mmCIF file of C-alpha atoms in Angstrom:
data_model
loop_
_atom_site.group_PDB
_atom_site.id
_atom_site.type_symbol
_atom_site.label_atom_id
_atom_site.label_comp_id
_atom_site.label_asym_id
_atom_site.label_seq_id
_atom_site.Cartn_x
_atom_site.Cartn_y
_atom_site.Cartn_z
ATOM 1 C CA MET A 1 46.686 107.002 80.859
ATOM 2 C CA VAL A 2 44.997 109.361 77.893
ATOM 3 C CA ALA A 3 45.909 109.073 74.137
ATOM 4 C CA VAL A 4 45.418 112.293 72.189
ATOM 5 C CA THR A 5 45.097 111.849 68.618
ATOM 6 C CA ALA A 6 47.263 114.454 66.043
ATOM 7 C CA ASP A 7 44.278 116.119 65.396
ATOM 8 C CA VAL A 8 43.344 117.210 68.379
ATOM 9 C CA ALA A 9 46.876 117.239 69.751
ATOM 10 C CA MET A 10 47.357 120.605 66.607
ATOM 11 C CA GLY A 11 44.568 122.562 68.470
ATOM 12 C CA LEU A 12 46.250 122.339 72.282
ATOM 13 C CA PRO A 13 47.289 125.533 72.865
ATOM 14 C CA SER A 14 50.805 125.758 73.491
ATOM 15 C CA PRO A 15 53.001 126.167 76.266
ATOM 16 C CA GLN A 16 56.243 129.060 76.142
ATOM 17 C CA VAL A 17 59.220 126.786 75.813
ATOM 18 C CA SER A 18 62.038 128.269 78.755
ATOM 19 C CA ASP A 19 65.483 127.432 77.292
ATOM 20 C CA ASP A 20 66.881 127.968 80.728
ATOM 21 C CA ARG A 21 68.918 126.617 82.129
ATOM 22 C CA GLU A 22 68.211 127.062 86.465
ATOM 23 C CA ALA A 23 64.570 126.501 85.007
ATOM 24 C CA MET A 24 65.281 123.000 83.974
ATOM 25 C CA GLY A 25 67.512 122.262 86.856
ATOM 26 C CA VAL A 26 64.713 122.454 89.500
ATOM 27 C CA VAL A 27 62.282 120.788 87.006
ATOM 28 C CA LEU A 28 65.130 117.728 86.535
ATOM 29 C CA TYR A 29 65.720 118.426 90.576
ATOM 30 C CA GLY A 30 62.007 117.749 91.341
ATOM 31 C CA LEU A 31 61.381 114.746 88.866
ATOM 32 C CA ARG A 32 64.248 113.373 90.415
ATOM 33 C CA ARG A 33 63.173 113.936 94.388
ATOM 34 C CA PHE A 34 59.824 112.064 92.212
ATOM 35 C CA LEU A 35 61.204 109.217 91.994
ATOM 36 C CA ALA A 36 63.539 109.267 95.264
ATOM 37 C CA GLY A 37 59.298 109.113 96.345
ATOM 38 C CA GLU A 38 58.670 106.281 94.210
ATOM 39 C CA VAL A 39 60.815 103.766 96.339
ATOM 40 C CA ILE A 40 61.407 106.211 99.143
ATOM 41 C CA ASP A 41 58.181 105.564 101.022
ATOM 42 C CA GLU A 42 56.243 104.573 104.031
ATOM 43 C CA GLN A 43 57.114 100.352 103.079
ATOM 44 C CA LEU A 44 60.738 101.060 102.668
ATOM 45 C CA TYR A 45 60.749 102.310 106.791
ATOM 46 C CA GLU A 46 58.261 100.267 107.985
ATOM 47 C CA ASP A 47 60.574 96.985 106.869
ATOM 48 C CA LEU A 48 63.898 99.087 107.992
ATOM 49 C CA GLU A 49 61.663 98.917 111.117
ATOM 50 C CA ALA A 50 60.619 95.095 110.437
ATOM 51 C CA VAL A 51 64.231 94.635 110.958
ATOM 52 C CA HIS A 52 66.552 96.870 112.562
ATOM 53 C CA GLY A 53 62.972 98.237 115.333
ATOM 54 C CA GLU A 54 63.910 97.842 119.180
ATOM 55 C CA TYR A 55 61.862 94.651 118.571
ATOM 56 C CA ALA A 56 62.896 93.629 115.119
ATOM 57 C CA HIS A 57 62.655 89.592 114.971
ATOM 58 C CA PRO A 58 61.191 88.598 111.378
ATOM 59 C CA GLY A 59 60.082 85.373 110.726
ATOM 60 C CA PRO A 60 61.964 83.239 108.122
ATOM 61 C CA HIS A 61 58.865 84.677 106.283
ATOM 62 C CA LEU A 62 59.236 87.550 105.901
ATOM 63 C CA VAL A 63 63.337 88.535 105.505
ATOM 64 C CA THR A 64 62.595 87.360 101.690
ATOM 65 C CA ALA A 65 59.657 89.151 101.186
ATOM 66 C CA ILE A 66 62.201 92.635 102.462
ATOM 67 C CA ALA A 67 65.732 91.533 100.588
ATOM 68 C CA ALA A 68 63.081 91.294 97.723
ATOM 69 C CA ARG A 69 62.328 94.973 98.625
ATOM 70 C CA PHE A 70 65.338 96.088 100.050
ATOM 71 C CA ARG A 71 66.471 95.231 96.486
ATOM 72 C CA THR A 72 63.968 97.001 94.092
ATOM 73 C CA ALA A 73 64.813 99.962 96.315
ATOM 74 C CA ILE A 74 68.873 99.571 96.150
ATOM 75 C CA THR A 75 67.648 99.431 92.386
ATOM 76 C CA THR A 76 66.208 102.916 91.851
ATOM 77 C CA PHE A 77 68.477 104.426 94.734
ATOM 78 C CA VAL A 78 71.901 103.973 92.392
ATOM 79 C CA GLU A 79 70.087 105.728 89.466
ATOM 80 C CA ILE A 80 68.931 109.023 91.316
ATOM 81 C CA VAL A 81 70.721 109.196 94.586
ATOM 82 C CA PRO A 82 73.713 110.205 92.422
ATOM 83 C CA TYR A 83 71.534 113.449 91.187
ATOM 84 C CA VAL A 84 70.045 114.302 94.515
ATOM 85 C CA GLY A 85 72.511 113.989 97.613
ATOM 86 C CA GLN A 86 75.565 116.432 96.057
ATOM 87 C CA PRO A 87 77.902 115.546 96.235
ATOM 88 C CA CYS A 88 77.453 111.747 95.416
ATOM 89 C CA PRO A 89 78.447 109.231 98.671
ATOM 90 C CA VAL A 90 80.677 107.162 96.412
ATOM 91 C CA ASP A 91 81.539 105.114 99.009
ATOM 92 C CA GLU A 92 77.787 104.301 100.283
ATOM 93 C CA MET A 93 76.849 103.463 97.475
ATOM 94 C CA LEU A 94 79.256 100.803 96.752
ATOM 95 C CA ARG A 95 78.510 99.015 100.175
ATOM 96 C CA LEU A 96 75.521 99.128 99.107
ATOM 97 C CA ILE A 97 75.724 97.805 95.499
ATOM 98 C CA TYR A 98 77.680 95.197 97.043
ATOM 99 C CA VAL A 99 75.667 93.938 100.038
ATOM 100 C CA SER A 100 72.845 93.942 97.380
ATOM 101 C CA VAL A 101 74.472 91.394 95.342
ATOM 102 C CA GLU A 102 75.425 88.873 97.999
ATOM 103 C CA HIS A 103 73.515 85.326 98.196
ATOM 104 C CA PRO A 104 74.299 84.400 102.125
ATOM 105 C CA HIS A 105 74.085 81.551 103.628
ATOM 106 C CA PRO A 106 70.467 79.924 104.221
ATOM 107 C CA ASP A 107 72.084 79.901 108.301
ATOM 108 C CA ASP A 108 72.766 83.483 107.172
ATOM 109 C CA ALA A 109 69.717 84.815 105.820
ATOM 110 C CA SER A 110 68.057 87.294 108.900
ATOM 111 C CA GLY A 111 71.514 88.991 108.747
ATOM 112 C CA HIS A 112 71.381 89.839 104.724
ATOM 113 C CA PRO A 113 68.116 92.316 105.637
ATOM 114 C CA ARG A 114 69.792 93.579 108.886
ATOM 115 C CA ARG A 115 72.454 94.521 106.577
ATOM 116 C CA LEU A 116 70.726 95.644 103.585
ATOM 117 C CA ALA A 117 69.343 97.585 105.791
ATOM 118 C CA LEU A 118 72.288 99.514 107.373
ATOM 119 C CA ALA A 119 73.530 100.279 103.941
ATOM 120 C CA ILE A 120 69.969 101.233 103.434
ATOM 121 C CA LEU A 121 69.853 103.566 106.028
ATOM 122 C CA SER A 122 73.294 105.274 105.704
ATOM 123 C CA ILE A 123 72.250 106.724 101.910
ATOM 124 C CA LEU A 124 69.150 107.796 103.337
ATOM 125 C CA ASP A 125 70.580 110.052 106.393
ATOM 126 C CA LEU A 126 72.950 111.362 103.380
ATOM 127 C CA MET A 127 70.153 112.323 101.018
ATOM 128 C CA GLY A 128 69.236 114.925 104.195
ATOM 129 C CA GLU A 129 65.366 116.030 103.577
ATOM 130 C CA ALA A 130 65.954 114.657 99.805
ATOM 131 C CA ALA A 131 65.004 111.438 101.414
ATOM 132 C CA SER A 132 62.266 112.324 103.807
ATOM 133 C CA TRP A 133 59.145 110.816 102.205
ATOM 134 C CA ARG A 134 56.862 112.491 103.115
ATOM 135 C CA ALA A 135 58.273 116.385 102.533
ATOM 136 C CA LEU A 136 58.139 114.817 98.650
ATOM 137 C CA PRO A 137 55.407 116.405 96.578
#
């Protein structure tokens, strides 16, 4: 990060500012997709594969770490999905929130990340192209 003093900032060229709502909408959509790209990354897909892949059988040490990463992703989903996916998938978002606040019994610890993964996958599916981290800038 670079700090700019007030006297230096005064000397910088002033860009033209637009109040065009369509242009602002495009910029806002791009920023929201950028935020989606912060959470929908390769690590998320690797975690989903570790939980729901063909040979998925994560060990107890991985279950806790994956569930924590899923909860972090869910926090961001709650903030951006209503704006990126139109119309907002209310039922799926509520399911995602309800599953994320569960505190499973230790015997069910491996099932909890699977339920989180299913809820996340349903949101990603509804987001479509916006959920593709490779397509994001």
